[in-house]
PDB file of C-alpha atoms in Angstrom:
ATOM      1  CA  MET P 150     -53.827  40.555  -2.225  1.00  0.00           C
ATOM      2  CA  TYR P 151     -52.795  38.976   1.044  1.00  0.00           C
ATOM      3  CA  ALA P 152     -51.870  35.792  -0.702  1.00  0.00           C
ATOM      4  CA  LEU P 153     -49.679  37.624  -3.381  1.00  0.00           C
ATOM      5  CA  SER P 154     -48.106  39.662  -0.538  1.00  0.00           C
ATOM      6  CA  LEU P 155     -46.960  36.585   1.385  1.00  0.00           C
ATOM      7  CA  VAL P 156     -45.763  34.971  -1.842  1.00  0.00           C
ATOM      8  CA  THR P 157     -43.664  38.270  -2.620  1.00  0.00           C
ATOM      9  CA  PHE P 158     -42.339  38.267   0.998  1.00  0.00           C
ATOM     10  CA  LEU P 159     -41.515  34.511   0.833  1.00  0.00           C
ATOM     11  CA  TYR P 160     -39.812  34.926  -2.572  1.00  0.00           C
ATOM     12  CA  GLY P 161     -37.879  38.074  -1.313  1.00  0.00           C
ATOM     13  CA  PHE P 162     -36.806  36.202   1.784  1.00  0.00           C
ATOM     14  CA  LEU P 163     -35.330  33.099  -0.257  1.00  0.00           C
ATOM     15  CA  LEU P 164     -33.374  35.339  -2.137  1.00  0.00           C
ATOM     16  CA  SER P 165     -32.228  37.357   0.741  1.00  0.00           C
ATOM     17  CA  PRO P 166     -28.818  37.160   2.363  1.00  0.00           C
ATOM     18  CA  HIS P 167     -30.596  36.171   5.628  1.00  0.00           C
ATOM     19  CA  PHE P 168     -31.767  33.013   3.903  1.00  0.00           C
ATOM     20  CA  ALA P 169     -28.394  32.277   2.318  1.00  0.00           C
ATOM     21  CA  PHE P 170     -26.986  32.342   5.965  1.00  0.00           C
ATOM     22  CA  ALA P 171     -29.453  29.794   7.174  1.00  0.00           C
ATOM     23  CA  ARG P 172     -28.605  27.708   4.130  1.00  0.00           C
ATOM     24  CA  SER P 173     -25.147  27.689   4.965  1.00  0.00           C
ATOM     25  CA  LEU P 174     -25.873  26.324   8.343  1.00  0.00           C
ATOM     26  CA  ASN P 175     -27.317  23.026   6.579  1.00  0.00           C
ATOM     27  CA  ARG P 176     -24.607  22.650   3.996  1.00  0.00           C
ATOM     28  CA  PRO P 177     -22.789  19.402   4.004  1.00  0.00           C
ATOM     29  CA  ARG P 178     -19.101  19.588   4.742  1.00  0.00           C
ATOM     30  CA  THR P 179     -16.891  20.196   1.693  1.00  0.00           C
ATOM     31  CA  ALA P 180     -13.892  18.168   1.001  1.00  0.00           C
ATOM     32  CA  CYS P 181     -11.557  21.022   2.010  1.00  0.00           C
ATOM     33  CA  ASP P 182     -13.337  22.905   4.808  1.00  0.00           C
ATOM     34  CA  ALA P 183     -11.772  24.117   7.923  1.00  0.00           C
ATOM     35  CA  PRO P 184     -11.770  20.770   9.820  1.00  0.00           C
ATOM     36  CA  ALA P 185     -10.335  19.034   6.969  1.00  0.00           C
ATOM     37  CA  ARG P 186      -7.537  21.592   6.705  1.00  0.00           C
ATOM     38  CA  ILE P 187      -6.679  21.253  10.265  1.00  0.00           C
ATOM     39  CA  GLU P 188      -6.721  17.374  10.149  1.00  0.00           C
ATOM     40  CA  LEU P 189      -4.152  17.679   7.157  1.00  0.00           C
ATOM     41  CA  ALA P 190      -2.033  19.924   9.197  1.00  0.00           C
ATOM     42  CA  LYS P 191      -2.070  17.503  12.168  1.00  0.00           C
ATOM     43  CA  ARG P 192      -1.217  14.582   9.862  1.00  0.00           C
ATOM     44  CA  ALA P 193       1.811  16.434   8.426  1.00  0.00           C
ATOM     45  CA  VAL P 194       3.190  16.932  11.800  1.00  0.00           C
ATOM     46  CA  ALA P 195       2.264  13.391  12.985  1.00  0.00           C
ATOM     47  CA  ALA P 196       4.317  12.137   9.806  1.00  0.00           C
ATOM     48  CA  ILE P 197       7.580  13.609  10.996  1.00  0.00           C
ATOM     49  CA  VAL P 198       7.478  11.846  14.187  1.00  0.00           C
ATOM     50  CA  GLU P 199       6.835   8.331  12.831  1.00  0.00           C
ATOM     51  CA  PRO P 200       9.092   5.655  14.363  1.00  0.00           C
ATOM     52  CA  THR P 201      11.353   5.203  11.452  1.00  0.00           C
ATOM     53  CA  LEU P 202      12.435   7.191   8.341  1.00  0.00           C
ATOM     54  CA  GLN P 203      10.635   4.691   6.021  1.00  0.00           C
ATOM     55  CA  GLN P 204       7.384   5.049   7.582  1.00  0.00           C
ATOM     56  CA  SER P 205       7.635   8.908   7.652  1.00  0.00           C
ATOM     57  CA  VAL P 206       8.560   8.746   3.880  1.00  0.00           C
ATOM     58  CA  ALA P 207       5.576   6.362   3.335  1.00  0.00           C
ATOM     59  CA  THR P 208       3.272   8.630   5.214  1.00  0.00           C
ATOM     60  CA  TYR P 209       4.449  11.655   3.191  1.00  0.00           C
ATOM     61  CA  THR P 210       4.278   9.792  -0.091  1.00  0.00           C
ATOM     62  CA  ALA P 211       0.609   9.040   0.574  1.00  0.00           C
ATOM     63  CA  TYR P 212       0.003  12.586   1.784  1.00  0.00           C
ATOM     64  CA  PRO P 213      -2.097  14.910  -0.339  1.00  0.00           C
ATOM     65  CA  PHE P 214       0.541  17.485  -1.562  1.00  0.00           C
ATOM     66  CA  SER P 215      -0.161  19.273  -4.867  1.00  0.00           C
ATOM     67  CA  ASP P 216       2.202  18.649  -7.679  1.00  0.00           C
ATOM     68  CA  ASP P 217       3.784  22.048  -7.096  1.00  0.00           C
ATOM     69  CA  ALA P 218       4.008  21.812  -3.445  1.00  0.00           C
ATOM     70  CA  SER P 219       6.780  23.859  -1.946  1.00  0.00           C
ATOM     71  CA  ILE P 220       8.376  24.679   1.510  1.00  0.00           C
ATOM     72  CA  THR P 221       9.992  28.004   2.339  1.00  0.00           C
ATOM     73  CA  VAL P 222      11.863  28.507   5.722  1.00  0.00           C
ATOM     74  CA  ASN P 223      12.676  31.906   7.081  1.00  0.00           C
ATOM     75  CA  PRO P 224      15.361  31.279   9.711  1.00  0.00           C
ATOM     76  CA  ASN P 225      15.568  34.430  12.273  1.00  0.00           C
ATOM     77  CA  HIS P 226      13.826  36.556   9.799  1.00  0.00           C
ATOM     78  CA  ILE P 227      16.938  36.760   7.328  1.00  0.00           C
ATOM     79  CA  GLY P 228      14.821  35.970   4.439  1.00  0.00           C
ATOM     80  CA  GLY P 229      12.844  32.967   2.854  1.00  0.00           C
ATOM     81  CA  ILE P 230      14.942  30.054   1.602  1.00  0.00           C
ATOM     82  CA  GLN P 231      12.965  27.838  -0.692  1.00  0.00           C
ATOM     83  CA  VAL P 232      13.838  24.372   0.191  1.00  0.00           C
ATOM     84  CA  SER P 233      11.441  22.614  -2.041  1.00  0.00           C
ATOM     85  CA  HIS P 234       9.513  23.300  -5.311  1.00  0.00           C
ATOM     86  CA  ASP P 235       7.422  20.344  -6.226  1.00  0.00           C
ATOM     87  CA  ARG P 236       5.908  17.275  -4.741  1.00  0.00           C
ATOM     88  CA  GLN P 237       8.953  14.994  -4.808  1.00  0.00           C
ATOM     89  CA  SER P 238      11.453  17.626  -3.483  1.00  0.00           C
ATOM     90  CA  THR P 239       8.909  18.559  -0.638  1.00  0.00           C
ATOM     91  CA  ILE P 240       9.034  14.903   0.366  1.00  0.00           C
ATOM     92  CA  SER P 241      12.734  14.486   0.037  1.00  0.00           C
ATOM     93  CA  PHE P 242      13.218  17.619   2.255  1.00  0.00           C
ATOM     94  CA  LEU P 243      10.932  16.364   4.847  1.00  0.00           C
ATOM     95  CA  ALA P 244      12.973  12.981   4.928  1.00  0.00           C
ATOM     96  CA  ILE P 245      15.985  15.182   5.742  1.00  0.00           C
ATOM     97  CA  LEU P 246      14.242  17.196   8.254  1.00  0.00           C
ATOM     98  CA  TYR P 247      13.165  13.895  10.015  1.00  0.00           C
ATOM     99  CA  GLU P 248      16.824  12.950  10.322  1.00  0.00           C
ATOM    100  CA  LEU P 249      17.448  16.407  12.153  1.00  0.00           C
ATOM    101  CA  LEU P 250      14.783  16.222  14.659  1.00  0.00           C
ATOM    102  CA  THR P 251      14.645  14.393  18.001  1.00  0.00           C
ATOM    103  CA  SER P 252      11.363  15.721  19.193  1.00  0.00           C
ATOM    104  CA  VAL P 253       8.335  17.623  17.763  1.00  0.00           C
ATOM    105  CA  GLU P 254       5.475  19.317  19.707  1.00  0.00           C
ATOM    106  CA  ALA P 255       2.732  21.193  17.652  1.00  0.00           C
ATOM    107  CA  HIS P 256       0.520  23.887  19.210  1.00  0.00           C
ATOM    108  CA  ALA P 257      -2.379  26.086  18.228  1.00  0.00           C
ATOM    109  CA  PHE P 258      -3.610  24.598  14.938  1.00  0.00           C
ATOM    110  CA  VAL P 259      -5.858  27.693  13.503  1.00  0.00           C
ATOM    111  CA  ASN P 260      -7.557  28.331  10.192  1.00  0.00           C
ATOM    112  CA  THR P 261      -6.945  31.928   9.128  1.00  0.00           C
ATOM    113  CA  ASP P 262      -9.232  31.753   5.889  1.00  0.00           C
ATOM    114  CA  ASP P 263     -10.690  29.477   3.243  1.00  0.00           C
ATOM    115  CA  THR P 264      -7.465  28.198   1.880  1.00  0.00           C
ATOM    116  CA  HIS P 265      -4.917  28.780   4.781  1.00  0.00           C
ATOM    117  CA  ASN P 266      -4.091  27.691   8.287  1.00  0.00           C
ATOM    118  CA  PHE P 267      -1.330  28.037  10.837  1.00  0.00           C
ATOM    119  CA  PHE P 268       0.248  26.104  13.652  1.00  0.00           C
ATOM    120  CA  ASN P 269       3.378  26.633  15.622  1.00  0.00           C
ATOM    121  CA  VAL P 270       5.736  23.793  16.581  1.00  0.00           C
ATOM    122  CA  THR P 271       8.616  23.371  19.073  1.00  0.00           C
ATOM    123  CA  VAL P 272      11.347  21.028  17.703  1.00  0.00           C
ATOM    124  CA  VAL P 273      14.518  19.657  19.460  1.00  0.00           C
ATOM    125  CA  LEU P 274      17.288  19.554  16.740  1.00  0.00           C
ATOM    126  CA  GLY P 275      20.393  17.278  17.224  1.00  0.00           C
ATOM    127  CA  ALA P 276      20.997  14.650  14.744  1.00  0.00           C
ATOM    128  CA  LEU P 277      23.068  14.037  11.753  1.00  0.00           C
ATOM    129  CA  HIS P 278      26.177  15.147  13.719  1.00  0.00           C
ATOM    130  CA  ALA P 279      25.708  18.539  12.005  1.00  0.00           C
ATOM    131  CA  ILE P 280      24.296  20.097  15.200  1.00  0.00           C
ATOM    132  CA  PRO P 281      26.708  19.777  18.185  1.00  0.00           C
ATOM    133  CA  THR P 282      23.969  19.459  20.936  1.00  0.00           C
ATOM    134  CA  PRO P 283      20.442  19.202  21.048  1.00  0.00           C
ATOM    135  CA  VAL P 284      18.849  22.566  20.943  1.00  0.00           C
ATOM    136  CA  GLU P 285      15.286  23.897  20.636  1.00  0.00           C
ATOM    137  CA  ALA P 286      13.922  25.747  17.703  1.00  0.00           C
ATOM    138  CA  PHE P 287      10.525  27.299  17.098  1.00  0.00           C
ATOM    139  CA  PHE P 288       8.604  27.426  13.948  1.00  0.00           C
ATOM    140  CA  ASP P 289       5.266  29.266  12.905  1.00  0.00           C
ATOM    141  CA  ALA P 290       4.167  27.344   9.844  1.00  0.00           C
ATOM    142  CA  TYR P 291       1.652  28.962   7.429  1.00  0.00           C
ATOM    143  CA  LEU P 292       0.106  26.372   5.226  1.00  0.00           C
ATOM    144  CA  THR P 293      -1.868  27.081   1.875  1.00  0.00           C
ATOM    145  CA  TYR P 294      -4.160  24.611   0.439  1.00  0.00           C
ATOM    146  CA  THR P 295      -5.804  24.005  -2.993  1.00  0.00           C
ATOM    147  CA  LEU P 296      -9.634  23.611  -2.465  1.00  0.00           C
ATOM    148  CA  GLU P 297     -10.420  21.250  -5.271  1.00  0.00           C
ATOM    149  CA  PRO P 298      -8.979  18.755  -4.783  1.00  0.00           C
ATOM    150  CA  CYS P 299      -8.034  19.469  -1.190  1.00  0.00           C
ATOM    151  CA  LYS P 300      -4.177  19.427  -1.348  1.00  0.00           C
ATOM    152  CA  LEU P 301      -1.229  21.076   0.626  1.00  0.00           C
ATOM    153  CA  GLN P 302       0.394  23.460  -1.923  1.00  0.00           C
ATOM    154  CA  ALA P 303       2.647  25.677   0.167  1.00  0.00           C
ATOM    155  CA  VAL P 304       4.235  25.849   3.581  1.00  0.00           C
ATOM    156  CA  TYR P 305       5.981  28.989   4.760  1.00  0.00           C
ATOM    157  CA  ALA P 306       7.821  28.589   8.136  1.00  0.00           C
ATOM    158  CA  ASP P 307       9.227  31.398  10.298  1.00  0.00           C
ATOM    159  CA  ALA P 308      11.970  29.763  12.228  1.00  0.00           C
ATOM    160  CA  THR P 309      13.562  30.905  15.452  1.00  0.00           C
ATOM    161  CA  VAL P 310      16.699  29.149  16.229  1.00  0.00           C
ATOM    162  CA  PRO P 311      19.719  29.950  18.375  1.00  0.00           C
ATOM    163  CA  LYS P 312      22.139  32.365  16.766  1.00  0.00           C
ATOM    164  CA  ALA P 313      24.990  29.832  17.021  1.00  0.00           C
ATOM    165  CA  LEU P 314      23.070  27.415  15.162  1.00  0.00           C
ATOM    166  CA  LEU P 315      21.847  29.816  12.384  1.00  0.00           C
ATOM    167  CA  PRO P 316      24.941  29.197   9.969  1.00  0.00           C
ATOM    168  CA  VAL P 317      24.572  25.371  10.307  1.00  0.00           C
ATOM    169  CA  LEU P 318      20.862  25.606   9.643  1.00  0.00           C
ATOM    170  CA  VAL P 319      21.302  27.942   6.675  1.00  0.00           C
ATOM    171  CA  ASP P 320      23.973  25.549   5.310  1.00  0.00           C
ATOM    172  CA  ILE P 321      21.514  22.545   5.747  1.00  0.00           C
ATOM    173  CA  LEU P 322      18.728  24.344   3.960  1.00  0.00           C
ATOM    174  CA  THR P 323      20.461  25.749   1.005  1.00  0.00           C
ATOM    175  CA  PRO P 324      21.298  23.372  -1.775  1.00  0.00           C
TER     176      PRO P 324
END
């Protein structure tokens, strides 16, 4: 009787949520776990500050974007402007962005759930002669990933830019 009770107890424990939690502590890392997504976000930021445009484009070309990768920018909360709709247009937009930026400083990389993370970035705009003087802009970037395989699928960026710069930025962002 005692042996049967022990077997029943162990069987019940093995199926319980408590044991499931203990099993999760010993699981190996998955390909798209939280640390992997943070690393991908950091790689995306690092690519925009490569020494040359060619190096930046090469890094983004090798970057794991999904085929339907997209970027949407919402400058000063006027509404989202989709600036890319697939992998190639995403890389092309990032090449344009490279030309606009003179410095980039990312902060606070955070995972928000199993497929999303967030970071904010301070940039100095001032290239392409479209922007009269170097000015700071701030972006809160929300990234969405596919899990199998682990690829960046979407970026939504809330941008805060000086009001005088807003028409120029909207002109650059819209096709």
